PDB file of C-alpha atoms in Angstrom:
ATOM      1  CA  UNK A   1       0.000   0.000   0.000  1.00 50.00           C
ATOM      2  CA  UNK A   2       1.201   3.480  -0.880  1.00 50.00           C
ATOM      3  CA  UNK A   3       0.201   4.843   2.522  1.00 56.00           C
ATOM      4  CA  UNK A   4       2.598   2.390   4.191  1.00 58.00           C
ATOM      5  CA  UNK A   5       5.390   3.372   1.828  1.00 54.00           C
ATOM      6  CA  UNK A   6       4.895   7.116   2.375  1.00 58.00           C
ATOM      7  CA  UNK A   7       4.781   6.709   6.154  1.00 60.00           C
ATOM      8  CA  UNK A   8       8.149   4.960   6.043  1.00 59.00           C
ATOM      9  CA  UNK A   9       9.824   7.364   3.615  1.00 56.00           C
ATOM     10  CA  UNK A  10       8.778  10.728   5.036  1.00 56.00           C
ATOM     11  CA  UNK A  11       9.162  12.758   1.837  1.00 52.00           C
ATOM     12  CA  UNK A  12       5.934  12.201  -0.071  1.00 54.00           C
ATOM     13  CA  UNK A  13       7.006  14.568  -2.863  1.00 55.00           C
ATOM     14  CA  UNK A  14       9.504  11.951  -4.031  1.00 53.00           C
ATOM     15  CA  UNK A  15       6.856   9.253  -4.294  1.00 53.00           C
ATOM     16  CA  UNK A  16       6.313   9.515  -8.039  1.00 53.00           C
ATOM     17  CA  UNK A  17      10.017   8.947  -8.672  1.00 66.00           C
ATOM     18  CA  UNK A  18       9.835   5.567  -6.954  1.00 76.00           C
ATOM     19  CA  UNK A  19       6.236   4.419  -7.080  1.00 83.00           C
ATOM     20  CA  UNK A  20       3.749   4.232  -9.954  1.00 90.00           C
ATOM     21  CA  UNK A  21       0.629   5.701  -8.378  1.00 92.00           C
ATOM     22  CA  UNK A  22      -2.602   4.320  -9.830  1.00 95.00           C
ATOM     23  CA  UNK A  23      -6.117   4.594  -8.493  1.00 96.00           C
ATOM     24  CA  UNK A  24      -9.565   3.541  -9.640  1.00 96.00           C
ATOM     25  CA  UNK A  25     -12.859   5.392  -9.702  1.00 97.00           C
ATOM     26  CA  UNK A  26     -15.565   3.266  -8.075  1.00 96.00           C
ATOM     27  CA  UNK A  27     -18.693   2.893 -10.234  1.00 96.00           C
ATOM     28  CA  UNK A  28     -20.695   4.680  -7.554  1.00 95.00           C
ATOM     29  CA  UNK A  29     -18.548   7.752  -8.329  1.00 96.00           C
ATOM     30  CA  UNK A  30     -19.424   7.820 -12.032  1.00 97.00           C
ATOM     31  CA  UNK A  31     -20.321  11.277 -13.286  1.00 98.00           C
ATOM     32  CA  UNK A  32     -18.373  14.413 -14.090  1.00 98.00           C
ATOM     33  CA  UNK A  33     -18.340  16.079 -10.666  1.00 98.00           C
ATOM     34  CA  UNK A  34     -18.132  12.833  -8.712  1.00 98.00           C
ATOM     35  CA  UNK A  35     -15.069  11.785 -10.707  1.00 98.00           C
ATOM     36  CA  UNK A  36     -13.422  15.163 -10.153  1.00 98.00           C
ATOM     37  CA  UNK A  37     -14.055  14.811  -6.417  1.00 98.00           C
ATOM     38  CA  UNK A  38     -12.743  11.219  -6.392  1.00 97.00           C
ATOM     39  CA  UNK A  39      -9.515  12.321  -8.102  1.00 98.00           C
ATOM     40  CA  UNK A  40      -9.045  15.143  -5.602  1.00 98.00           C
ATOM     41  CA  UNK A  41      -9.714  12.796  -2.691  1.00 96.00           C
ATOM     42  CA  UNK A  42      -7.122  10.346  -4.034  1.00 96.00           C
ATOM     43  CA  UNK A  43      -4.537  13.115  -4.344  1.00 95.00           C
ATOM     44  CA  UNK A  44      -5.180  14.201  -0.761  1.00 94.00           C
ATOM     45  CA  UNK A  45      -5.335  10.705   0.688  1.00 93.00           C
ATOM     46  CA  UNK A  46      -2.164   9.614  -1.088  1.00 90.00           C
ATOM     47  CA  UNK A  47      -0.456  12.944  -0.380  1.00 89.00           C
ATOM     48  CA  UNK A  48       0.746  13.420  -3.951  1.00 91.00           C
ATOM     49  CA  UNK A  49       0.387  16.263  -6.431  1.00 93.00           C
ATOM     50  CA  UNK A  50      -0.340  14.022  -9.411  1.00 95.00           C
ATOM     51  CA  UNK A  51      -1.393  10.493 -10.278  1.00 96.00           C
ATOM     52  CA  UNK A  52       0.283   8.269 -12.846  1.00 96.00           C
ATOM     53  CA  UNK A  53      -2.945   6.523 -13.786  1.00 97.00           C
ATOM     54  CA  UNK A  54      -6.652   6.696 -13.025  1.00 98.00           C
ATOM     55  CA  UNK A  55      -8.975   3.933 -14.154  1.00 97.00           C
ATOM     56  CA  UNK A  56     -12.739   3.751 -14.252  1.00 96.00           C
ATOM     57  CA  UNK A  57     -13.159   0.527 -12.311  1.00 95.00           C
ATOM     58  CA  UNK A  58     -16.469  -0.477 -13.926  1.00 93.00           C
ATOM     59  CA  UNK A  59     -18.528   1.327 -16.580  1.00 93.00           C
ATOM     60  CA  UNK A  60     -21.779   1.033 -14.611  1.00 92.00           C
ATOM     61  CA  UNK A  61     -23.275   0.245 -11.205  1.00 91.00           C
ATOM     62  CA  UNK A  62     -25.366  -2.777 -10.307  1.00 85.00           C
ATOM     63  CA  UNK A  63     -26.900  -4.256  -7.186  1.00 84.00           C
ATOM     64  CA  UNK A  64     -24.283  -5.384  -4.723  1.00 87.00           C
ATOM     65  CA  UNK A  65     -21.612  -3.023  -6.055  1.00 89.00           C
ATOM     66  CA  UNK A  66     -23.220   0.357  -5.386  1.00 91.00           C
ATOM     67  CA  UNK A  67     -25.357   1.405  -2.466  1.00 91.00           C
ATOM     68  CA  UNK A  68     -26.595   4.476  -4.354  1.00 91.00           C
ATOM     69  CA  UNK A  69     -27.033   5.549  -7.950  1.00 92.00           C
ATOM     70  CA  UNK A  70     -24.096   7.429  -9.463  1.00 96.00           C
ATOM     71  CA  UNK A  71     -24.595  11.069 -10.459  1.00 96.00           C
ATOM     72  CA  UNK A  72     -23.797  10.312 -14.089  1.00 97.00           C
ATOM     73  CA  UNK A  73     -22.364   7.856 -16.564  1.00 95.00           C
ATOM     74  CA  UNK A  74     -18.940   6.612 -17.548  1.00 95.00           C
ATOM     75  CA  UNK A  75     -19.137   9.087 -20.460  1.00 95.00           C
ATOM     76  CA  UNK A  76     -19.329  11.977 -17.993  1.00 97.00           C
ATOM     77  CA  UNK A  77     -16.474  10.511 -15.971  1.00 97.00           C
ATOM     78  CA  UNK A  78     -14.355  10.119 -19.085  1.00 96.00           C
ATOM     79  CA  UNK A  79     -14.662  13.843 -19.799  1.00 97.00           C
ATOM     80  CA  UNK A  80     -13.461  14.602 -16.254  1.00 98.00           C
ATOM     81  CA  UNK A  81     -10.551  12.173 -16.710  1.00 98.00           C
ATOM     82  CA  UNK A  82      -9.536  13.779 -20.003  1.00 97.00           C
ATOM     83  CA  UNK A  83      -9.574  17.195 -18.334  1.00 98.00           C
ATOM     84  CA  UNK A  84      -7.421  15.854 -15.494  1.00 98.00           C
ATOM     85  CA  UNK A  85      -4.873  14.670 -18.080  1.00 98.00           C
ATOM     86  CA  UNK A  86      -4.998  18.032 -19.880  1.00 98.00           C
ATOM     87  CA  UNK A  87      -4.356  19.838 -16.585  1.00 98.00           C
ATOM     88  CA  UNK A  88      -1.388  17.589 -15.715  1.00 97.00           C
ATOM     89  CA  UNK A  89      -2.934  16.128 -12.558  1.00 97.00           C
ATOM     90  CA  UNK A  90      -3.201  12.665 -14.160  1.00 98.00           C
ATOM     91  CA  UNK A  91      -0.736  11.182 -16.643  1.00 97.00           C
ATOM     92  CA  UNK A  92      -2.828   8.366 -18.130  1.00 97.00           C
ATOM     93  CA  UNK A  93      -6.410   7.117 -17.994  1.00 97.00           C
ATOM     94  CA  UNK A  94      -8.211   3.888 -18.724  1.00 95.00           C
ATOM     95  CA  UNK A  95     -11.324   1.841 -18.130  1.00 94.00           C
ATOM     96  CA  UNK A  96     -11.686  -1.718 -16.830  1.00 93.00           C
ATOM     97  CA  UNK A  97     -14.172  -4.497 -17.462  1.00 89.00           C
ATOM     98  CA  UNK A  98     -15.600  -3.344 -20.769  1.00 90.00           C
ATOM     99  CA  UNK A  99     -16.921  -5.246 -23.749  1.00 90.00           C
ATOM    100  CA  UNK A 100     -15.950  -4.632 -27.370  1.00 92.00           C
ATOM    101  CA  UNK A 101     -18.982  -2.423 -28.008  1.00 92.00           C
ATOM    102  CA  UNK A 102     -18.127  -0.039 -25.180  1.00 90.00           C
ATOM    103  CA  UNK A 103     -14.463  -0.023 -26.157  1.00 88.00           C
ATOM    104  CA  UNK A 104     -15.360   0.807 -29.765  1.00 91.00           C
ATOM    105  CA  UNK A 105     -17.580   3.627 -28.515  1.00 89.00           C
ATOM    106  CA  UNK A 106     -14.752   5.018 -26.438  1.00 86.00           C
ATOM    107  CA  UNK A 107     -12.214   4.783 -29.252  1.00 86.00           C
ATOM    108  CA  UNK A 108     -14.538   6.726 -31.581  1.00 87.00           C
ATOM    109  CA  UNK A 109     -14.667   9.712 -29.208  1.00 75.00           C
TER     110      UNK A 109
END
């Protein structure tokens, strides 16, 4: 865990030189503003100024995964992720657990 590493190394600003920092957006946090908030929370919790990678963990919510409906869709989240890359806060983005149809849709954006 990154938190264990940073506690033992004291200088969190050096983390990105030694550790590839990746986080995932839970499907419950899908939506433009929710994704922005989740990125900011990750930065604060991990005590870093940027993230190497942010992934959308799942493209949608379903019973047993989410205890509330997300504010938006993976499309909205993707826009927030692209903006985070453009601003330099995130270096790379991706999405997990998708089928070919969703991947094709994403690649056509």
